[in-house]
CSV table of C-alpha atoms in Angstrom, one decimal:
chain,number,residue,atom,x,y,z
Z,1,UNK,CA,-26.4,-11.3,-7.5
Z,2,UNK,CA,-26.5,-8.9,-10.2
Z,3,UNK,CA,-25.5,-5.2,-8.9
Z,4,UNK,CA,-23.5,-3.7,-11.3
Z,5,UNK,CA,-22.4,-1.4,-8.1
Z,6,UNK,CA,-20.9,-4.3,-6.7
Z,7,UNK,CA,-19.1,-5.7,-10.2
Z,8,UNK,CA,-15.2,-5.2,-10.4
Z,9,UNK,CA,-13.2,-5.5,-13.1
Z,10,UNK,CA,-14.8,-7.9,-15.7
Z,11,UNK,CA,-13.0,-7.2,-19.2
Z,12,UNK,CA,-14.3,-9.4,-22.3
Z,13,UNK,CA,-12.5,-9.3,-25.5
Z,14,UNK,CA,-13.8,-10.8,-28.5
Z,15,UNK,CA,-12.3,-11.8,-31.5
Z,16,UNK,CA,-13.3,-13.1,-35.1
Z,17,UNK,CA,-9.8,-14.8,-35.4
Z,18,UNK,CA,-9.2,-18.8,-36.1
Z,19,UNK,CA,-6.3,-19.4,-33.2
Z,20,UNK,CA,-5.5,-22.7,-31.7
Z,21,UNK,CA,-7.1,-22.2,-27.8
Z,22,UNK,CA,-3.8,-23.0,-26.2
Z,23,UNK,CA,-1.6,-20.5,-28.5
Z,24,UNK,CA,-4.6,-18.0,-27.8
Z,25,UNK,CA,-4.3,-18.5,-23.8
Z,26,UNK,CA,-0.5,-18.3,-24.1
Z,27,UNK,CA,-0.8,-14.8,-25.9
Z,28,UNK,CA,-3.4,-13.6,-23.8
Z,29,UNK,CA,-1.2,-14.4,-20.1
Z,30,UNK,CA,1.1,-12.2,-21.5
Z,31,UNK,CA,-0.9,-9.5,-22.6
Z,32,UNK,CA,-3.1,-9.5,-19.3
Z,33,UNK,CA,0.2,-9.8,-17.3
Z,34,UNK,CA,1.7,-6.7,-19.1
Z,35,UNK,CA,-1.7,-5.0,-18.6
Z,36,UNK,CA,-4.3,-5.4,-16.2
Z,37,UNK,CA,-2.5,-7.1,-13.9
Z,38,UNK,CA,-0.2,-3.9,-14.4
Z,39,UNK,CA,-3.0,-1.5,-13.3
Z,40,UNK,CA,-3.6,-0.3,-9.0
Z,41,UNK,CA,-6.0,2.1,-7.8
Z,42,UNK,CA,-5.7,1.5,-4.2
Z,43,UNK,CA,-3.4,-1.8,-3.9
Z,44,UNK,CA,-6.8,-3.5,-3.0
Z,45,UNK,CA,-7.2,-6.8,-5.2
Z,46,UNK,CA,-10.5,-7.7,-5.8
Z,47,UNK,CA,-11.8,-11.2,-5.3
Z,48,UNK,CA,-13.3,-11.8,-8.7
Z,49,UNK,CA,-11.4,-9.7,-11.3
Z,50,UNK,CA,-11.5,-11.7,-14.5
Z,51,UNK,CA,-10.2,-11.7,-18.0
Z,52,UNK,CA,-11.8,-13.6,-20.5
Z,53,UNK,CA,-10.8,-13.9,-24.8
Z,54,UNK,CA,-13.3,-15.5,-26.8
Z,55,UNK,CA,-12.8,-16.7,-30.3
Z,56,UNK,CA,-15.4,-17.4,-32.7
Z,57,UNK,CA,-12.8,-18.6,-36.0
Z,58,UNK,CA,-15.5,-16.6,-38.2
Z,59,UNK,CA,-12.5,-14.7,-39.9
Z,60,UNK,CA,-10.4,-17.9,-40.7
Z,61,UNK,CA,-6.2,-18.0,-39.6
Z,62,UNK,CA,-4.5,-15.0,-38.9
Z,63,UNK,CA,-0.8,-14.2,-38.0
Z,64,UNK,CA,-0.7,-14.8,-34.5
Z,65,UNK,CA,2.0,-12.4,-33.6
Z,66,UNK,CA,-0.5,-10.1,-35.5
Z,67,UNK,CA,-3.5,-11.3,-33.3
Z,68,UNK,CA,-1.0,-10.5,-30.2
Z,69,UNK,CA,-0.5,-6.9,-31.1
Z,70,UNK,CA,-3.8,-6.0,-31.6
Z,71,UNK,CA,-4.9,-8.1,-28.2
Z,72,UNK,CA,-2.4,-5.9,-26.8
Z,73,UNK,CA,-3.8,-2.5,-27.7
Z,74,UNK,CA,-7.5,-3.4,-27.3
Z,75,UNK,CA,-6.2,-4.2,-23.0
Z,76,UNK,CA,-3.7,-1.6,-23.0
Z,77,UNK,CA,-6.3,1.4,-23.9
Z,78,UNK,CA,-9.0,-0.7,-21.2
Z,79,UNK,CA,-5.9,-1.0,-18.4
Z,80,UNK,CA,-5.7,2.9,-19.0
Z,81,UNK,CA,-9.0,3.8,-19.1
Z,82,UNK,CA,-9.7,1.8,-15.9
Z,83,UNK,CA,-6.7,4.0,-14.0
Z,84,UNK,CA,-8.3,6.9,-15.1
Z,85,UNK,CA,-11.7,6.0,-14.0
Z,86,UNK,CA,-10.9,5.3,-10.6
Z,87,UNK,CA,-12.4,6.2,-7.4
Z,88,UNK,CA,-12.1,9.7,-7.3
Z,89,UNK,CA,-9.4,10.2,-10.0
Z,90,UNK,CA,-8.5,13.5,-12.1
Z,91,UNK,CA,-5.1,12.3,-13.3
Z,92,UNK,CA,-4.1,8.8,-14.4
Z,93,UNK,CA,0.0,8.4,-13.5
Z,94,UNK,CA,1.9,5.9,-15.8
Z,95,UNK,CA,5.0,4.7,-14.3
Z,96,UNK,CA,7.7,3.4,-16.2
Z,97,UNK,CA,10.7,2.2,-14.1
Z,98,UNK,CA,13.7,0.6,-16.7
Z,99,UNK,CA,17.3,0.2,-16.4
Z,100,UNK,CA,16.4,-3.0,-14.3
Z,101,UNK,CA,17.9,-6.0,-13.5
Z,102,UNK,CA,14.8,-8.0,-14.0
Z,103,UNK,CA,11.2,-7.5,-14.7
Z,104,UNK,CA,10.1,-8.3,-11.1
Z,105,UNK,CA,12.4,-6.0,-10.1
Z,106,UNK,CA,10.9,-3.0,-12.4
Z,107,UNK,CA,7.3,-3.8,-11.8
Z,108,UNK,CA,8.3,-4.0,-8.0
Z,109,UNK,CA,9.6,-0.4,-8.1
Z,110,UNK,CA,7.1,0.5,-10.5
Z,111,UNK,CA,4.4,-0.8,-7.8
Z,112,UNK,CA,6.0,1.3,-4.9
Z,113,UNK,CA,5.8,4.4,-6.9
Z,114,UNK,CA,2.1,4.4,-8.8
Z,115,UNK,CA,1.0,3.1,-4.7
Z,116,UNK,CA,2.9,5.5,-2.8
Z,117,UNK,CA,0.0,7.4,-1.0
Z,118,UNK,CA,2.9,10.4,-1.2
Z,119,UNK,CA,3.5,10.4,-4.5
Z,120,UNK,CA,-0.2,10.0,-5.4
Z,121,UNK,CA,-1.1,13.2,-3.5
Z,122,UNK,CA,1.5,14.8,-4.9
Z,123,UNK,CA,0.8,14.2,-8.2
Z,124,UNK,CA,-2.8,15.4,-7.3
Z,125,UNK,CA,-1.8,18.5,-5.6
Z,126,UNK,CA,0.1,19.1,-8.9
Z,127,UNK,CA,3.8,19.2,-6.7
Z,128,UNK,CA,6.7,18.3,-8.8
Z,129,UNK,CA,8.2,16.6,-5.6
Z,130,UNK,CA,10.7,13.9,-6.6
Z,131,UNK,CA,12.1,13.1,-3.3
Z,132,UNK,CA,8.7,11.2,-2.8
Z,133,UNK,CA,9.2,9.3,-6.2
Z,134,UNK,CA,13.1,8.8,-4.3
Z,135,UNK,CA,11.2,7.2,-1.1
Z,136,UNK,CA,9.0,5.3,-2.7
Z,137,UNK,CA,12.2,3.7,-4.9
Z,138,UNK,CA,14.1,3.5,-1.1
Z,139,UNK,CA,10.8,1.2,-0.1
Z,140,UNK,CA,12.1,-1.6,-1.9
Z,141,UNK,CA,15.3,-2.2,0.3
Z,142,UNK,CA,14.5,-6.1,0.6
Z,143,UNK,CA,16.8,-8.4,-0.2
Z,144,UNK,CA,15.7,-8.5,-3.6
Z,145,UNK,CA,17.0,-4.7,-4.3
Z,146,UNK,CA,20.1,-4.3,-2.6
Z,147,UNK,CA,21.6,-4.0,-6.0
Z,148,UNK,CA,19.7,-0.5,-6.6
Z,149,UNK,CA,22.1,2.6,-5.7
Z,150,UNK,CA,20.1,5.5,-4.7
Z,151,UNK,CA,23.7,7.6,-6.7
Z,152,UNK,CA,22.6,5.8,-9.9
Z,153,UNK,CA,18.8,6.5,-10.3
Z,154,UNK,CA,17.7,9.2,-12.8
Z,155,UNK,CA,14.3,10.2,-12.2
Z,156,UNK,CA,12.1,12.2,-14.7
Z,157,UNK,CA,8.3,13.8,-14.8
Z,158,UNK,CA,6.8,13.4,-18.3
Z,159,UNK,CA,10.9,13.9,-20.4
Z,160,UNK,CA,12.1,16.6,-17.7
Z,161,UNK,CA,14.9,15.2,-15.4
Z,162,UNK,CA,14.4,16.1,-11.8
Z,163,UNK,CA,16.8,13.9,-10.3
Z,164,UNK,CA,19.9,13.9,-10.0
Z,165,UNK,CA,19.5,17.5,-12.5
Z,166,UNK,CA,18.7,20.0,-10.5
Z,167,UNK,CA,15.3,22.2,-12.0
Z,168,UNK,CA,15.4,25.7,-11.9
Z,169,UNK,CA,12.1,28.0,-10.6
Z,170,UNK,CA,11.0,28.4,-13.9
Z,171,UNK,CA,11.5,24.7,-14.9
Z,172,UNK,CA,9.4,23.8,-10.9
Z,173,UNK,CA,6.5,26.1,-12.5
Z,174,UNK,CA,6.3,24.3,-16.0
Z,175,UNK,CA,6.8,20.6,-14.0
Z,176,UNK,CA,3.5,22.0,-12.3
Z,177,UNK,CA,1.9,23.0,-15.0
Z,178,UNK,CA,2.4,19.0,-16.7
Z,179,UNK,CA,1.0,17.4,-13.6
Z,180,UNK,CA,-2.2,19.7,-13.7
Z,181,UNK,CA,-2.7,17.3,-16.6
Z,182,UNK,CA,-4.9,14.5,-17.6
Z,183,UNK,CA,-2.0,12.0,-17.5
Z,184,UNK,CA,1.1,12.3,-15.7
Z,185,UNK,CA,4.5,10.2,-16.4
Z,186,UNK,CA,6.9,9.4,-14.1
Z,187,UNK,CA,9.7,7.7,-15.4
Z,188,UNK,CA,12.4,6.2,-13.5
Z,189,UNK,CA,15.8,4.3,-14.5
Z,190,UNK,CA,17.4,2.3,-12.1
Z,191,UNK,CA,21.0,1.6,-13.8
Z,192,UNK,CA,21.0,-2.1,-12.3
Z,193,UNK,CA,20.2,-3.8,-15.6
Z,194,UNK,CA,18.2,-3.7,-18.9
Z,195,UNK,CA,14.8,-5.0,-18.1
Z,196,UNK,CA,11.4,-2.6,-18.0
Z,197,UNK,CA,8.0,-2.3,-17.1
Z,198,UNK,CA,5.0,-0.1,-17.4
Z,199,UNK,CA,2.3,0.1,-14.3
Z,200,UNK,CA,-0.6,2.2,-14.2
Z,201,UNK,CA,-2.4,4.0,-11.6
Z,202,UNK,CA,-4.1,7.6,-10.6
Z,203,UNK,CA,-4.1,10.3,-8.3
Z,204,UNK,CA,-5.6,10.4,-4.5
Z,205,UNK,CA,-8.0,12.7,-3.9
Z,206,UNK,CA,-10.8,13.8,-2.0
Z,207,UNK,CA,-13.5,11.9,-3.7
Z,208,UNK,CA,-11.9,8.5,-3.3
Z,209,UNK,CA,-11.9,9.0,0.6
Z,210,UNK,CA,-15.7,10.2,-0.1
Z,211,UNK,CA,-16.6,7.7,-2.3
Z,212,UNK,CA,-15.3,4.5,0.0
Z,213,UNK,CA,-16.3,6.4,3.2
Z,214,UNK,CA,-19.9,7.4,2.3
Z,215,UNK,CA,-21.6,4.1,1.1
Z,216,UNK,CA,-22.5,1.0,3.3
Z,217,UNK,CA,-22.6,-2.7,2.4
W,1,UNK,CA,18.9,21.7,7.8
W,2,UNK,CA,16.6,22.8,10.9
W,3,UNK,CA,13.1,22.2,9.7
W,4,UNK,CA,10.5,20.8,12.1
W,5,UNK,CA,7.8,21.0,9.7
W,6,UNK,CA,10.3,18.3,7.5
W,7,UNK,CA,11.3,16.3,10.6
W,8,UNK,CA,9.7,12.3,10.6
W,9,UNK,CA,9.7,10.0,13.4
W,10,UNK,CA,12.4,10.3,16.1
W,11,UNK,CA,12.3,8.9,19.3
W,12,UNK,CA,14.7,9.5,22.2
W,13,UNK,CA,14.2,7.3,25.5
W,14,UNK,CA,16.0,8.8,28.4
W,15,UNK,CA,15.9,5.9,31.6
W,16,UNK,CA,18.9,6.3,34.5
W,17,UNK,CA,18.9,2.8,34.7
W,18,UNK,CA,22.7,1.4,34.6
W,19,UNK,CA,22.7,-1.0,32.3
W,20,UNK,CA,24.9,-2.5,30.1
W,21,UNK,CA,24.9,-1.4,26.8
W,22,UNK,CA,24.6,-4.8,24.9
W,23,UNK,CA,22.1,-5.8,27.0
W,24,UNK,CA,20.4,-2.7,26.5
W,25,UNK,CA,20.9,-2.4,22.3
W,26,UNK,CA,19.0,-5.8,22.5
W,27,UNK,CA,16.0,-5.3,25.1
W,28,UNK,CA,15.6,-1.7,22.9
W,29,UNK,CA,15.5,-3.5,19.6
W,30,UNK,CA,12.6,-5.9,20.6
W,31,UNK,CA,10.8,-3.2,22.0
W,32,UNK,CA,11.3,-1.4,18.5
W,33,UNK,CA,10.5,-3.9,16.6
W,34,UNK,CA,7.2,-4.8,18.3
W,35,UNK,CA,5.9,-1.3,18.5
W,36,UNK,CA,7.7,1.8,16.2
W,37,UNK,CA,8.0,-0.8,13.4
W,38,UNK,CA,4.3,-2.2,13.7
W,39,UNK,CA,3.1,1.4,12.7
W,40,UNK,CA,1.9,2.7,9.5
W,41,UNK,CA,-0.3,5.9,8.4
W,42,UNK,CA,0.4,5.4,4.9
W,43,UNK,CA,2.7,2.5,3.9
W,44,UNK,CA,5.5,5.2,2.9
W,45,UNK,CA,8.8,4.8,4.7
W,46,UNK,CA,10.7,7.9,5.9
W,47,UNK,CA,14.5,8.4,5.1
W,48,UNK,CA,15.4,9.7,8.7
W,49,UNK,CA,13.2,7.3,11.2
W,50,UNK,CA,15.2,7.3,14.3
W,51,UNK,CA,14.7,5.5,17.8
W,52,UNK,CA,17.4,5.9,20.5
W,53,UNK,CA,17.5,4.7,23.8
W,54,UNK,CA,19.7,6.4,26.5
W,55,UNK,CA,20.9,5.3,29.9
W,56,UNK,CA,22.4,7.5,32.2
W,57,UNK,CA,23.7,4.9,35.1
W,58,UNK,CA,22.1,7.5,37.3
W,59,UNK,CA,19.6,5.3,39.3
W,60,UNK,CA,22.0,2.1,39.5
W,61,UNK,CA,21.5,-1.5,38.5
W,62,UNK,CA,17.7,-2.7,37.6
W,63,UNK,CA,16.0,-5.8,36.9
W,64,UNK,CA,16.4,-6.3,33.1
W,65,UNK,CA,13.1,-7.3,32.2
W,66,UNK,CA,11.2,-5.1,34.4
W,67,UNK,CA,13.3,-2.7,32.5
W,68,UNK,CA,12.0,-4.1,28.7
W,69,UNK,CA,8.8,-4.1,30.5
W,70,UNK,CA,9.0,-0.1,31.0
W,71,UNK,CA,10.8,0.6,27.8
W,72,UNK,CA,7.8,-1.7,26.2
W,73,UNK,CA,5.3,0.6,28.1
W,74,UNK,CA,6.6,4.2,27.0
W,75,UNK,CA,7.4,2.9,23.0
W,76,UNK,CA,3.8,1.1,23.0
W,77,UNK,CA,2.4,5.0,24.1
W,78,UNK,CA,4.3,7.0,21.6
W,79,UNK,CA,3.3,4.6,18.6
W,80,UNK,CA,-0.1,4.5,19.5
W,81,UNK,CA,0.0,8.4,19.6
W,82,UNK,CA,1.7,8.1,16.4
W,83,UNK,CA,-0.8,6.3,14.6
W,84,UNK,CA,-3.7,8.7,16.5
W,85,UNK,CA,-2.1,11.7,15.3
W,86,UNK,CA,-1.8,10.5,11.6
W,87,UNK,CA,-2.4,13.1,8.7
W,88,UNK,CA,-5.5,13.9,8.9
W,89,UNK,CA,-6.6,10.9,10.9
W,90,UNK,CA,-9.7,10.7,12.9
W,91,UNK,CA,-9.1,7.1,14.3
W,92,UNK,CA,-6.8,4.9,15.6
W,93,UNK,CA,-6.8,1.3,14.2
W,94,UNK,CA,-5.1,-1.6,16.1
W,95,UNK,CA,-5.5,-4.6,14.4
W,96,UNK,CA,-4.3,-8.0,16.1
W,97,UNK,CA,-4.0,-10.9,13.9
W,98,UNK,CA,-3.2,-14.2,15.8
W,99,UNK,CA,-3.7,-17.6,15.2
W,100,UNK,CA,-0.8,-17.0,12.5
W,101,UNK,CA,1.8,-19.9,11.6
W,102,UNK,CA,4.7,-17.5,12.4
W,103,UNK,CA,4.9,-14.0,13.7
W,104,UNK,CA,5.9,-13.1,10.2
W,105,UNK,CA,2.7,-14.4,8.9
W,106,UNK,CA,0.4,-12.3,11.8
W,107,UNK,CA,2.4,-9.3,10.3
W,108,UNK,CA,2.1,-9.5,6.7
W,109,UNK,CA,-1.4,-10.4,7.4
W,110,UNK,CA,-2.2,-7.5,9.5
W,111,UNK,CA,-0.4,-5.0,7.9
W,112,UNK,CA,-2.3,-5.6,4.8
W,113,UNK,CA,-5.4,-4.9,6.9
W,114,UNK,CA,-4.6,-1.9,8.5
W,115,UNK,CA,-3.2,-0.3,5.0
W,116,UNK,CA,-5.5,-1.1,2.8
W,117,UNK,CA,-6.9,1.9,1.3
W,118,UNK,CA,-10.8,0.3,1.5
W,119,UNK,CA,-10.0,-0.8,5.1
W,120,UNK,CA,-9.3,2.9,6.2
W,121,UNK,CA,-12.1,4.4,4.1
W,122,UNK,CA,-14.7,2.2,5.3
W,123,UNK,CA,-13.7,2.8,9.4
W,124,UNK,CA,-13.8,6.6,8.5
W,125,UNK,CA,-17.2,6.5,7.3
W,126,UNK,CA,-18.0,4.1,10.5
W,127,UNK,CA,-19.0,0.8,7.9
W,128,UNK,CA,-18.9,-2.2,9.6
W,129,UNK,CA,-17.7,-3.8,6.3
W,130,UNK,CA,-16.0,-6.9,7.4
W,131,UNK,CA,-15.9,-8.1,3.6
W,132,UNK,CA,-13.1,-5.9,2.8
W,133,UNK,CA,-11.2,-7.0,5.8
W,134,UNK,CA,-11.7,-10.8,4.2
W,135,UNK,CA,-10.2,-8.6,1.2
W,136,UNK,CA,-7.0,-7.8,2.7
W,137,UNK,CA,-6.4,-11.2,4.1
W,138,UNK,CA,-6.9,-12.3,0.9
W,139,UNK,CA,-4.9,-10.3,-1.0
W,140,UNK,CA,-2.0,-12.6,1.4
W,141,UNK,CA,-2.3,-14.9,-1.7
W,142,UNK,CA,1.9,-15.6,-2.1
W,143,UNK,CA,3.8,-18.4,-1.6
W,144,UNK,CA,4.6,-18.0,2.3
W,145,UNK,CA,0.3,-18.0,2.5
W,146,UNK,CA,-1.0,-20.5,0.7
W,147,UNK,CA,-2.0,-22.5,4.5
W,148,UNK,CA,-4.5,-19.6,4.9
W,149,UNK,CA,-7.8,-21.4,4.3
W,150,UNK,CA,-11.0,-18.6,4.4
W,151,UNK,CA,-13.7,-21.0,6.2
W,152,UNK,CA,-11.6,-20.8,8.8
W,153,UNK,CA,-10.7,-17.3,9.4
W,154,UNK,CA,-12.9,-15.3,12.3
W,155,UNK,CA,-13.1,-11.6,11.9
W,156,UNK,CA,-14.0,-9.2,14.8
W,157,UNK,CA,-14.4,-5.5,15.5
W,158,UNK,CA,-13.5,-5.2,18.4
W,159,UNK,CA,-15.5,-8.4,20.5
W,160,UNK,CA,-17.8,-8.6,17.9
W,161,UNK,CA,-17.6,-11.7,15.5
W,162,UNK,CA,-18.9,-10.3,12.2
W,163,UNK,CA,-17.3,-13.5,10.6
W,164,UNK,CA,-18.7,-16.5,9.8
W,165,UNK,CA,-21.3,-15.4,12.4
W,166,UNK,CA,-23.6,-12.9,11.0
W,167,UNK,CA,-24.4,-10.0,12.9
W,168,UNK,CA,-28.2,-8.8,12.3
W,169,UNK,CA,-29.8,-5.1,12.1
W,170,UNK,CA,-29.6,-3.6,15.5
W,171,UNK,CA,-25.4,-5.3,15.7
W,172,UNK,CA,-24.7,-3.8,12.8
W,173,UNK,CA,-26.1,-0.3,14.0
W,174,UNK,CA,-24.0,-0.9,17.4
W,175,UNK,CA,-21.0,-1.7,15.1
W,176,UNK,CA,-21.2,1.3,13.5
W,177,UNK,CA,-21.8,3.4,16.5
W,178,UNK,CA,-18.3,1.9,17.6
W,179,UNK,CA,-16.5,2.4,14.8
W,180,UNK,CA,-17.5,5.9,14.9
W,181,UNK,CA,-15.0,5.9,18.1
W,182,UNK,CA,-11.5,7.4,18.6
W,183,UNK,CA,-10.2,3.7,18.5
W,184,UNK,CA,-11.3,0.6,16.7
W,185,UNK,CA,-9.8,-3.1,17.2
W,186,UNK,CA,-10.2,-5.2,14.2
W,187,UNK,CA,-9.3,-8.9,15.8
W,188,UNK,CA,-8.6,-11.6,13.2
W,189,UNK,CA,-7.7,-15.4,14.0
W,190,UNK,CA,-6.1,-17.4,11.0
W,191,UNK,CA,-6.4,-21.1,12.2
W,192,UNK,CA,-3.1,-21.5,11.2
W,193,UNK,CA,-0.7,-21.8,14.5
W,194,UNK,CA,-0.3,-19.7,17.4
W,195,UNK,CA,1.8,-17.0,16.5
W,196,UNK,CA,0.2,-13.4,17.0
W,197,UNK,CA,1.3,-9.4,15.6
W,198,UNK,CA,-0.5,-6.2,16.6
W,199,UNK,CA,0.0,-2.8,14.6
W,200,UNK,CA,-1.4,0.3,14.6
W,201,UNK,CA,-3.0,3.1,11.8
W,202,UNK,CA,-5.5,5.1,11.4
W,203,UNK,CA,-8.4,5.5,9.1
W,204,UNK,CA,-8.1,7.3,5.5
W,205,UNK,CA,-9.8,11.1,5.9
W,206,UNK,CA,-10.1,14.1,3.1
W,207,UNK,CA,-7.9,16.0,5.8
W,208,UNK,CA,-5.2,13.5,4.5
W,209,UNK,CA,-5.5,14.4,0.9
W,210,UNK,CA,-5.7,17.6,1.5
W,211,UNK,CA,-2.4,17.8,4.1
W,212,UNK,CA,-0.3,15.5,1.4
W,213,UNK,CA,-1.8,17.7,-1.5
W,214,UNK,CA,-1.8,21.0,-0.9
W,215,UNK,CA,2.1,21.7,0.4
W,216,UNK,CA,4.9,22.1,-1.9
W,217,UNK,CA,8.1,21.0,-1.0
């Protein structure tokens, strides 16, 4: 029962702070739910993820939108650090999809793109291809996204437009260049509204298939 | 525009039945929809997926069903080869998932099996891992699922239970020895009605990463 090869995500996040416990719960749902629960490697859930805030008071009352923020950067940097330390992973992808009609709806599209098998190969074969970023936005056709006009979406890599601006040769070889990087954004805006969201994810490679395909359990 | 290395799925059925062309639409579409549209290599959708069914009149009036029966029979052999000849795939996966409240519910259920990234891996590298099976059907956690209960779930591979019945040492070894096969059956049973869904995939490989990685488009 203990087999740190077997833990998943287990995230702990201490603070001296005095906070009420039910204003401290309320502030953390929202910061897990714009973070960790914002973060796929694979799409597979694990059955025991956990995120727990503990409180000790030792510091006395603090502002609590204050307390909020900084809750927020401690998960944001361990969300991205746990994308980039995948299986297997050389590139973490952040996805942000705005220009939404809703949050479910960004997060949704968000999802389809940072868990497109595609578009994660791509990004790990360094291929500026944005008509896998387009398919993975066509994958939400439910009923939910019949609002989303394929004429209307402006897709980018890192601040280049790539769709519906054409890129030039030289501009293909520079977009190649940025997804050889450590961290690649795509960024996508969907003209059906104002809401946004962030997801986070990483590349496929090689040593994900090797690391899930070589050990036994 | 004539680019077979670009072309996705399209399917032309040629029969010489006479039949009329309602009746036809209709058989054809229940076919589809219990074999093309049970298939997935890697969750992403193609723009161009075409099946189209034509009937010359040529051999004069049949039996309707036997014809669904035939059309059933040639669609059930192309998606199976479909799923066989998967990028880079080394296995076929059928999964069946019955037991299910609706049809819907086998589906969603199964589906999450056969794409699941630790699913695939784990029949690559022959790993009789029934846990992340239990995974997937787990990760089913939304509203429409909630009448799933675990105790009562039985996993199989193939006709092996490997859940709740625990398989010693020497099954394990003869799992593994059939999952190292060019087709594995992973057989679930929900407990929670009578409604059954089969689909097809294939297991996750390096030749996948390397395929989807290493072109340009």
């Amino acid at each position: 029962m203990i087999e740190p090869n077997m833990a998943t995500m287990i995230a702990v996040v201490l603070t001296d702070a005095d906070v009420d416990a039910t204003e401290l719960d309320d502030r953390f749902r929202r910061v897990v739910d714009a973070t960790f629960n914002c973060v796929s490697v694979d799409t597979d859930t694990s059955t025991s993820d956990t995120a727990v805030v503990l409180a000790s008071g030792a510091a006395g009352r603090v502002d609590g939108a204050a307390l909020e923020t900084a809750l927020l950067a401690v998960c944001l940097s361990l969300t991205r650090q746990i994308a980039a330390d995948g299986e297997g992973a050389e590139t973490l992808i952040e996805v942000i999809v705005d220009g939404a009609r809703d949050r479910a709806q960004a997060k949704r599209v968000a999802k389809a793109i940072v868990n497109s098998p595609l578009v994660k190969t791509a990004v790990h074969g360094a291929d500026p291809n944005w008509g896998r970023v387009a398919m993975a936005i066509g994958k939400c056709d439910g009923p939910d996204d019949t609002d989303i006009d394929q004429d209307q979406v402006v897709i980018r890599f890192g601040d280049q437009e790539v769709y519906p601006t054409r890129v030039d040769a030289a501009g293909l070889a520079a977009l190649s260049a940025y997804l050889r990087g450590d961290e690649v954004l795509i960024h996508v805006s969907l003209a059906t509204g104002d809401a946004a969201c962030t997801v986070w994810g990483c590349d496929l490679t090689d040593g994900y298939v090797r690391i899930n395909a070589d050990y036994t359990t």
